[in-house]
CSV table of C-alpha atoms in Angstrom, one decimal:
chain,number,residue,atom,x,y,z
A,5,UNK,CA,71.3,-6.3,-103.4
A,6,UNK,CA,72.1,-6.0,-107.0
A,7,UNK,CA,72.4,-2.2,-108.9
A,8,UNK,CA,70.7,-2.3,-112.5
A,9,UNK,CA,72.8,-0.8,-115.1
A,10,UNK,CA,71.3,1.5,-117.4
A,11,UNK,CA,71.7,1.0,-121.1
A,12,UNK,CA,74.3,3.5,-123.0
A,13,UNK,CA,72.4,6.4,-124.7
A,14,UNK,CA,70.8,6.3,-128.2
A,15,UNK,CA,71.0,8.0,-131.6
A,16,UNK,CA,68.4,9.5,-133.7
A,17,UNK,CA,68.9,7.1,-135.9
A,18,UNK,CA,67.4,3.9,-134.1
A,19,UNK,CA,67.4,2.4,-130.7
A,20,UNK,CA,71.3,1.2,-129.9
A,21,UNK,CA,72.4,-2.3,-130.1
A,22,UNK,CA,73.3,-1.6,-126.3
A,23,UNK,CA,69.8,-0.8,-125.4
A,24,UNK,CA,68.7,-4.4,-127.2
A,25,UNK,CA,71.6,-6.1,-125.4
A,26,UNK,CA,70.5,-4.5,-121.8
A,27,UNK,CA,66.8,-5.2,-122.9
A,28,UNK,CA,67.5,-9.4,-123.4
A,29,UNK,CA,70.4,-9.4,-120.1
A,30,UNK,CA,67.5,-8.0,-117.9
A,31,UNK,CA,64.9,-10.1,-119.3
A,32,UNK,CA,67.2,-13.0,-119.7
A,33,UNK,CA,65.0,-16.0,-117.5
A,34,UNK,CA,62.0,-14.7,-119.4
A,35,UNK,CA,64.3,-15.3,-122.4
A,36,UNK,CA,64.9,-18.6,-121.5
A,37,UNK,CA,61.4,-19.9,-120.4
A,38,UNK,CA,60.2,-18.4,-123.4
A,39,UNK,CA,62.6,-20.6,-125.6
A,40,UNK,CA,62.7,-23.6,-123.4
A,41,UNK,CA,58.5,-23.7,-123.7
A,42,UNK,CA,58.8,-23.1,-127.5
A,43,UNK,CA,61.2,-26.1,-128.1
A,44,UNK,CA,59.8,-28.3,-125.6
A,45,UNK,CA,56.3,-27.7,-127.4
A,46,UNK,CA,58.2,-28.1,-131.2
A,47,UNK,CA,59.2,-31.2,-130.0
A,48,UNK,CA,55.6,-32.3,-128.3
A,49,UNK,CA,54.0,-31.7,-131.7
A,50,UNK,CA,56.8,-33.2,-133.9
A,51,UNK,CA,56.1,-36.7,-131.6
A,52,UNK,CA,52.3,-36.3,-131.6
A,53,UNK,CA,52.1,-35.4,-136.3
A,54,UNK,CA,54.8,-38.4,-136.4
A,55,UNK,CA,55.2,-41.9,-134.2
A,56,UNK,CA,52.4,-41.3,-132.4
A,57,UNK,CA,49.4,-40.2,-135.3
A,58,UNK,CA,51.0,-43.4,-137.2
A,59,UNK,CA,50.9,-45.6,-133.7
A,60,UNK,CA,47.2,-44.2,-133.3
A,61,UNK,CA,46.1,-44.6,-136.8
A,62,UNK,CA,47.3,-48.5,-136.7
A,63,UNK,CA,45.5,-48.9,-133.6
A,64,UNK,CA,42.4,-47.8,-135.1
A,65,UNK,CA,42.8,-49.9,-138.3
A,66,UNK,CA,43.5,-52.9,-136.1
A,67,UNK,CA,40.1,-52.0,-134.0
A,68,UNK,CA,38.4,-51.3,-137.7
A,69,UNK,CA,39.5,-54.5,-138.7
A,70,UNK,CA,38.2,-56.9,-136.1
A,71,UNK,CA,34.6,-55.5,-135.6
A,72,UNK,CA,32.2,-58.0,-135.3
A,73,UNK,CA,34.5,-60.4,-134.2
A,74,UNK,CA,34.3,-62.0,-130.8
A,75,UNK,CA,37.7,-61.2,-129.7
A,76,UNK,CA,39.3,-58.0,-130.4
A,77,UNK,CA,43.2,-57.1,-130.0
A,78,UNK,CA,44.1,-53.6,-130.9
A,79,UNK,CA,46.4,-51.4,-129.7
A,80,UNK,CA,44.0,-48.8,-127.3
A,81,UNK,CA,47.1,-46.9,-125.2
A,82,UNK,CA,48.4,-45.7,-128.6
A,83,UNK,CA,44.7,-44.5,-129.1
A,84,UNK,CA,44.5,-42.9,-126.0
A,85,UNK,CA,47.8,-41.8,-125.6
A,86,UNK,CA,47.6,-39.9,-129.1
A,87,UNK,CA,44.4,-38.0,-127.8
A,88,UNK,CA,46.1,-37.3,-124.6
A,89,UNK,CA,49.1,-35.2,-125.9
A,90,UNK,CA,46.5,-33.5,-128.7
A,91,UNK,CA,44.5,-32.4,-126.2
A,92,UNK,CA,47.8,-30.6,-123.9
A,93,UNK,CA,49.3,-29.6,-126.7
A,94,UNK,CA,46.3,-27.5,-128.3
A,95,UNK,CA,45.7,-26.2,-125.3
A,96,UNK,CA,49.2,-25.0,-124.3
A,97,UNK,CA,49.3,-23.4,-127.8
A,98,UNK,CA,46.1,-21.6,-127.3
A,99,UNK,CA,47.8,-20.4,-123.6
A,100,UNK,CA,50.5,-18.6,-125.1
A,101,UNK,CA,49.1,-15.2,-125.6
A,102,UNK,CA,47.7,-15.2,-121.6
A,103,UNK,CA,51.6,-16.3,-120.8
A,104,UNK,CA,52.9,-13.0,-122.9
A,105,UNK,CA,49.9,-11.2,-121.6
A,106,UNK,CA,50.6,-11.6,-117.9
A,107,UNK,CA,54.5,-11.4,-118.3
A,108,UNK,CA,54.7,-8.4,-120.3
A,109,UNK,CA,52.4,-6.5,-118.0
A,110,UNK,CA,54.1,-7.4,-114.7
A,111,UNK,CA,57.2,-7.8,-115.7
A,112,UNK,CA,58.2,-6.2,-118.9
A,113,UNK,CA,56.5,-2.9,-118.0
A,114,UNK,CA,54.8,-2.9,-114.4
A,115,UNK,CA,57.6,-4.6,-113.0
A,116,UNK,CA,60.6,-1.9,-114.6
A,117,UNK,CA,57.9,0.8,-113.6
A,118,UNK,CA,57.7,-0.2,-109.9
A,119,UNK,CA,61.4,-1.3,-109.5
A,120,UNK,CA,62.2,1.8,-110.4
A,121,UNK,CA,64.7,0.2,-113.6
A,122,UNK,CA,62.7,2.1,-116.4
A,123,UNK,CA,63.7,5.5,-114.7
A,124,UNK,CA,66.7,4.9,-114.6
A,125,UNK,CA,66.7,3.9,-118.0
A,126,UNK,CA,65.5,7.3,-119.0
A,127,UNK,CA,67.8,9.0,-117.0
A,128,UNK,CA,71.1,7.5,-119.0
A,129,UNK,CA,69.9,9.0,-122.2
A,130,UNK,CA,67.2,6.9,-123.1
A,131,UNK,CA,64.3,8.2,-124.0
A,132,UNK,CA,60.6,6.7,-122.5
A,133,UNK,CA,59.6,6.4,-126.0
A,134,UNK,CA,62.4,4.8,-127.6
A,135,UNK,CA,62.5,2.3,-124.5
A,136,UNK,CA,59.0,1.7,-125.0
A,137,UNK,CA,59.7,1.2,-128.7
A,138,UNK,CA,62.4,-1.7,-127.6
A,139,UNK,CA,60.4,-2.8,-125.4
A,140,UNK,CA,57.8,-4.0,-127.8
A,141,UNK,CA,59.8,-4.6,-130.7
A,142,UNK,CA,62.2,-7.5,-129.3
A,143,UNK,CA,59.7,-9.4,-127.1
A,144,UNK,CA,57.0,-9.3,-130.2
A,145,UNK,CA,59.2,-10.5,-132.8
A,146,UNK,CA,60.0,-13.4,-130.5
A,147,UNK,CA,56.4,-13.9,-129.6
A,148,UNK,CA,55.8,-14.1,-133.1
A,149,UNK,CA,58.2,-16.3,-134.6
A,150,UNK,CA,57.7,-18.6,-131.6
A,151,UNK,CA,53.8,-18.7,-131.8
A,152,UNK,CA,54.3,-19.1,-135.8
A,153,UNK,CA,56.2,-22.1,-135.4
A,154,UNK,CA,53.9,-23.8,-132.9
A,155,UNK,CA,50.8,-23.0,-134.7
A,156,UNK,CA,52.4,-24.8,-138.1
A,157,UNK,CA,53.3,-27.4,-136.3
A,158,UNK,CA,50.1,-28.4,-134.8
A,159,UNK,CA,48.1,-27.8,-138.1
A,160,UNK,CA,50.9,-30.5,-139.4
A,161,UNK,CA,50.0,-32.9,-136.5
A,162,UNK,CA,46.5,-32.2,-137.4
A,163,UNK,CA,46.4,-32.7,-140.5
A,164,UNK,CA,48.5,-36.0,-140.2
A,165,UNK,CA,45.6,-37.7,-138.0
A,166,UNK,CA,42.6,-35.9,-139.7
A,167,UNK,CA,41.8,-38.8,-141.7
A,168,UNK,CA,43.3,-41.5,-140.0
A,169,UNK,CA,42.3,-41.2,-136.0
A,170,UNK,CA,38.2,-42.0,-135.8
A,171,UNK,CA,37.8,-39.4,-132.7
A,172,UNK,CA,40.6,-36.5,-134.4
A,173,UNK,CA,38.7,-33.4,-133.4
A,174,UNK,CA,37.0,-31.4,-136.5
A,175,UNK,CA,37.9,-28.6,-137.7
A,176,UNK,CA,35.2,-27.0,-136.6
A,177,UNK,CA,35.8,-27.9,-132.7
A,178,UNK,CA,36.7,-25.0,-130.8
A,179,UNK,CA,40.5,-25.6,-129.7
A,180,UNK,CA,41.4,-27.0,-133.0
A,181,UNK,CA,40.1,-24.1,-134.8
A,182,UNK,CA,41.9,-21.5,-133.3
A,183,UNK,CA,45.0,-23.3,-132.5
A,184,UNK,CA,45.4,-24.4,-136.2
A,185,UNK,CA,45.4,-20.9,-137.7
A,186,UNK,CA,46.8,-17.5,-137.2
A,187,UNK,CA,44.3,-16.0,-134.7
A,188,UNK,CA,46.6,-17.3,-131.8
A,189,UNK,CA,49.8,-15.4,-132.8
A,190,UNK,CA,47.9,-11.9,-133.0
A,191,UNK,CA,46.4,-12.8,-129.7
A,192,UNK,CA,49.8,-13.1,-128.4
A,193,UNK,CA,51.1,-9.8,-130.2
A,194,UNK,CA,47.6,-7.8,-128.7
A,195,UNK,CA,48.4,-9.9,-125.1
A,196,UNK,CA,52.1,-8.4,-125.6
A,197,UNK,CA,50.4,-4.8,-126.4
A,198,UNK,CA,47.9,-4.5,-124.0
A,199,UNK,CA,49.5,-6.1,-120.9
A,200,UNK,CA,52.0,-3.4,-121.8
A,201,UNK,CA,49.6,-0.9,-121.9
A,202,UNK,CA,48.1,-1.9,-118.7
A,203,UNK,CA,51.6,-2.0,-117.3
A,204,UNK,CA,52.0,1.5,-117.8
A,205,UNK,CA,48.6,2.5,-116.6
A,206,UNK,CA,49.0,0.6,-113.2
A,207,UNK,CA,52.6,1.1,-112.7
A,208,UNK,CA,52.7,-2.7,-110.1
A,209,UNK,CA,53.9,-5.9,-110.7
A,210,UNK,CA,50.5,-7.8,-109.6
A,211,UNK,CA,48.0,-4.8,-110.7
A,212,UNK,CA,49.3,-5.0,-114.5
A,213,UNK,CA,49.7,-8.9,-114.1
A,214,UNK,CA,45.9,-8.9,-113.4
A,215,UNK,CA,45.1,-6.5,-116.0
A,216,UNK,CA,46.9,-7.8,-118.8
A,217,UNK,CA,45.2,-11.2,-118.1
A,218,UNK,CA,41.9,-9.6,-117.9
A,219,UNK,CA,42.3,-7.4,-121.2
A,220,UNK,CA,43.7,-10.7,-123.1
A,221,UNK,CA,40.9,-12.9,-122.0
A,222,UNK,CA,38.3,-10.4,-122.5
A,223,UNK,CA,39.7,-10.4,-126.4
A,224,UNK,CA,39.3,-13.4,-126.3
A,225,UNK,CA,36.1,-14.2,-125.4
A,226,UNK,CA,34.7,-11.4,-127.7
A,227,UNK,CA,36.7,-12.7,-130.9
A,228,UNK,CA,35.0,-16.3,-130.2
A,229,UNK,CA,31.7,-14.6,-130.3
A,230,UNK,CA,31.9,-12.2,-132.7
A,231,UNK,CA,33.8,-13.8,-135.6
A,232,UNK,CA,31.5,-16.7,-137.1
A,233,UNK,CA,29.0,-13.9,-137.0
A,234,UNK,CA,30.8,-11.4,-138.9
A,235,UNK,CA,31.4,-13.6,-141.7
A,236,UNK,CA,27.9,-14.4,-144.0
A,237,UNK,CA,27.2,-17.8,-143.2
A,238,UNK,CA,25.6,-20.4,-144.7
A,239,UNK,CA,21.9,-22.0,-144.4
A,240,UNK,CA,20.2,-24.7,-145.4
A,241,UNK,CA,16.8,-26.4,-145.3
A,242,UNK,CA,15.3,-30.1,-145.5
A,243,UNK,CA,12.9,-32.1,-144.8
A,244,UNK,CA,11.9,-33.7,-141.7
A,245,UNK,CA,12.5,-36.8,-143.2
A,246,UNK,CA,16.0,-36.1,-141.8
A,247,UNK,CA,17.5,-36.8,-138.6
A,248,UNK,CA,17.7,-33.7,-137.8
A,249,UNK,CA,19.3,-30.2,-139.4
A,250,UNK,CA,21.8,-30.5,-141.4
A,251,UNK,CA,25.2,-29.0,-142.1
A,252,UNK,CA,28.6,-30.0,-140.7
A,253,UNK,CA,30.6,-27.1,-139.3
A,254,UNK,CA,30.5,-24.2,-136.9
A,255,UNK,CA,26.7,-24.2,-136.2
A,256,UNK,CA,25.4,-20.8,-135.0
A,257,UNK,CA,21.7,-21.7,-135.4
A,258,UNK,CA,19.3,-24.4,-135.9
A,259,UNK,CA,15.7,-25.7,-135.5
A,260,UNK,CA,12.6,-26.7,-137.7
A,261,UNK,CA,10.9,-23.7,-139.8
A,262,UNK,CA,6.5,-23.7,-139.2
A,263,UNK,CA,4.5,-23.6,-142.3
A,264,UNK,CA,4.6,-19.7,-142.4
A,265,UNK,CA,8.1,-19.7,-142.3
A,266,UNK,CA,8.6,-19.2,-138.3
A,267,UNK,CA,12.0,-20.9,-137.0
A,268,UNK,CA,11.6,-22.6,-134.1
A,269,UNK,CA,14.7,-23.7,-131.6
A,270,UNK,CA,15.5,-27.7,-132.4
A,271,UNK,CA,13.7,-29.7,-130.4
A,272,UNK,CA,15.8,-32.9,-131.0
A,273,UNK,CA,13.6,-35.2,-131.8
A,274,UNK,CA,14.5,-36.5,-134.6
A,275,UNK,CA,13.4,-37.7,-138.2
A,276,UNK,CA,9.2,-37.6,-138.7
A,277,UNK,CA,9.1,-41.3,-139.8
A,278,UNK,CA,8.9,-41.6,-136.1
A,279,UNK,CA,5.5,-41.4,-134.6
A,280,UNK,CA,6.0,-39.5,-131.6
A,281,UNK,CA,8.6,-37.3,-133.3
A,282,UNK,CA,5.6,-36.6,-135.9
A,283,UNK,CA,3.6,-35.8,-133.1
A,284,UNK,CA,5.6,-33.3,-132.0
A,285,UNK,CA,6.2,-31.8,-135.6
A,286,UNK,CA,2.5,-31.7,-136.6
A,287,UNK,CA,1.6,-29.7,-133.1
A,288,UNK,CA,4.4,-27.1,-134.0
A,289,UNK,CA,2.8,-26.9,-137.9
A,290,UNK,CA,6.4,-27.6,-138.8
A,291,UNK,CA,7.5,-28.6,-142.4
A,292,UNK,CA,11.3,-28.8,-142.4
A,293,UNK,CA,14.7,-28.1,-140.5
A,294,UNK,CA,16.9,-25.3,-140.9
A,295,UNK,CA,20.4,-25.1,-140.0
A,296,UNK,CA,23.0,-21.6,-140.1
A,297,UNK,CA,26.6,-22.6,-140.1
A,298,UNK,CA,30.4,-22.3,-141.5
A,299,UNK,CA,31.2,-24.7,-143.8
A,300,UNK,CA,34.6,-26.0,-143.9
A,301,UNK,CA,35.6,-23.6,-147.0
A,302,UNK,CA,34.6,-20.6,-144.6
A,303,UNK,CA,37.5,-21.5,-142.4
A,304,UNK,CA,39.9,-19.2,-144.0
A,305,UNK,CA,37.5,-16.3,-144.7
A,306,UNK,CA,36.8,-16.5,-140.7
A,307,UNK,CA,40.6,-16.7,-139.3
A,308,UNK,CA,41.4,-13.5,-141.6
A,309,UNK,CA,38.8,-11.8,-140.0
A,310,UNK,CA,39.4,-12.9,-136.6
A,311,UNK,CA,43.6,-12.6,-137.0
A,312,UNK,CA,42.4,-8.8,-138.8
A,313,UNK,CA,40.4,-7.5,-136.1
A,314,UNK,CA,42.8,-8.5,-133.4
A,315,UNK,CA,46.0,-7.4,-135.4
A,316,UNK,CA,43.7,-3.8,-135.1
A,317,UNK,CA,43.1,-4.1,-131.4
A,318,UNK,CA,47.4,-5.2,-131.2
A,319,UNK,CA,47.9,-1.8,-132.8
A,320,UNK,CA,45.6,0.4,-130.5
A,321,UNK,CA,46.2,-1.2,-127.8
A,322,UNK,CA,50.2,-0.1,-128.7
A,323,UNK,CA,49.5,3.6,-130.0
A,324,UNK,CA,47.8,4.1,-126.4
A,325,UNK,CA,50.7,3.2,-124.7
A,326,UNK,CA,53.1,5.5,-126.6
A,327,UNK,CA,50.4,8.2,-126.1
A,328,UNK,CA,50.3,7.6,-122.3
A,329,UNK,CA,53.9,7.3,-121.5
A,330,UNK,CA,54.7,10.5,-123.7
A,331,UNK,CA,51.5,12.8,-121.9
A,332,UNK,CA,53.1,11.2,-118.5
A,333,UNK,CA,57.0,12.0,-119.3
A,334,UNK,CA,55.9,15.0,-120.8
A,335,UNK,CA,53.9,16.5,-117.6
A,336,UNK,CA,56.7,16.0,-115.2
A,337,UNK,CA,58.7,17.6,-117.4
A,338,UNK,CA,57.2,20.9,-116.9
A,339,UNK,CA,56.7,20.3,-113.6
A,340,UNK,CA,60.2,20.2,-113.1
């Protein structure tokens, strides 16, 4: 059995280097897994923006080269191998901010809470605010820096292959977009806040672990479906002459529009040079497609207003949890 040591007290001035030093030795495997999945990441993305987007791209000029040909010798692993490590990679970026979620509510807060460590903490002359305010301040700036770095480098790897590599995911594809911007480092800073938040409400390990999860995923889900709507987007119309609506981005509606201007949900049919497609057209009294989507110069415009909003929840999500733990240290004070 091992006896915590509680950090030496504080001025008024700031939190004590000794609180910081106590704060990283108690948290030190977090510390390290932290950095270990920063750097092994770093060095994922360095690989798949370098030797592997030039292996990929020379695979798919060989495979350009010989269509038509009866015999075709291109190099297909580098092809598939580059897609691969994309595909892990932007995913275990966009994972971050559920890994700082669930950590800093069971451990960073509901763990000290349950263990008992945070009292003692508070007892040795540091005060539940100003351990709170560590407690925030050290993780986040390495959450930060950490997700910074990985989300440059897979906008680098990104762009490196976007012109290159025939199947590179758009822009507009769901995992690329948010794990080439900033929305994924103020997910992490609002999973940091709220699974600290939760972490004090609960007060358990596997309570706040659940909660912090939840609360991060539940941002989320409502930043996916609330941002391309909260930025104007852009529609267009032709004729049915077309294949189909057009506009290449993030699509939030489309269909054909009736001859007293009624949209209609696509029916993906196709052009009206084909006869059953005009069929189909004439019966609806259609005379064109519509389609309501981001173009590409939206992307910016949309990942302010995502990283904006979330930054805003982040804050909250922190000024609740300074107002809880001060009502709660401040009741059993004068019950004492």
């Amino acid at each position: 059995m091992t006896t915590a040591t509680a950090p030496a007290p504080t001025t008024a001035t700031g939190a004590s280097p000794h609180l910081l030093r106590w704060l990283l030795r108690l948290h030190r495997p977090a510390l390290y897994v932290w950095t270990a999945t920063v750097l092994v990441l770093a060095a994922a993305l360095l690989w798949l923006g370098g030797p592997l987007t030039d292996a990929a791209v020379t695979g798919w000029r060989q495979y350009d080269a010989c269509r038509g040909a009866t015999t075709c010798a291109y190099d297909q692993d580098a092809i598939l191998r580059y897609k691969d490590v994309y595909t892990y990679t932007t995913w275990a970026v966009l994972a971050l901010p559920l890994l700082v979620a669930g950590w800093a509510g069971a451990a960073l807060i509901g763990g000290e809470l349950e263990s008992g460590t945070a009292h003692l903490a508070w007892t040795q002359g540091v005060s539940p605010t100003r351990w709170l305010a560590a407690k925030l301040a050290v993780p986040g700036a390495l959450t930060a820096v950490g997700t910074a770095l990985l989300v440059v480098l897979h906008r680098r790897a990104w762009l490196a292959g976007e012109h290159g590599i025939d199947t590179a995911k758009p822009w507009s594809s769901l995992e690329t977009f948010y794990a080439n911007g900033p929305l994924p480092v103020a997910l992490a800073l609002a999973g940091l806040t709220a699974g600290a938040l939760v972490g004090l409400a609960r007060r358990r390990a596997l309570a706040a672990l659940v909660g912090g999860l939840s609360a991060t995923l539940a941002l989320w889900g409502t930043v996916q479906l609330a941002v391309p709507r909260l930025y104007p987007a852009v529609t267009t119309y032709t004729g049915l002459r077309h294949d189909g609506p057009a506009g290449s981005g993030i699509t939030l509606d489309s269909g054909v529009v009736t001859a007293d201007g009624t949209r209609v949900p696509d029916v993906f049919c196709g052009s009206a040079e084909y006869p059953r497609c005009r069929a189909v057209y004439d019966k609806l009294d259609a005379v064109g497609f519509y389609s309501t989507y981001h173009p590409s110069s939206h992307y910016w415009p949309l990942q302010w207003t995502g990283t904006g909003i979330v930054l805003a929840v982040a804050v909250l999500s922190a000024v609740a949890a300074f107002t809880l733990i001060a009502r709660r240290t401040a009741r059993k004070a004068s019950t004492v």
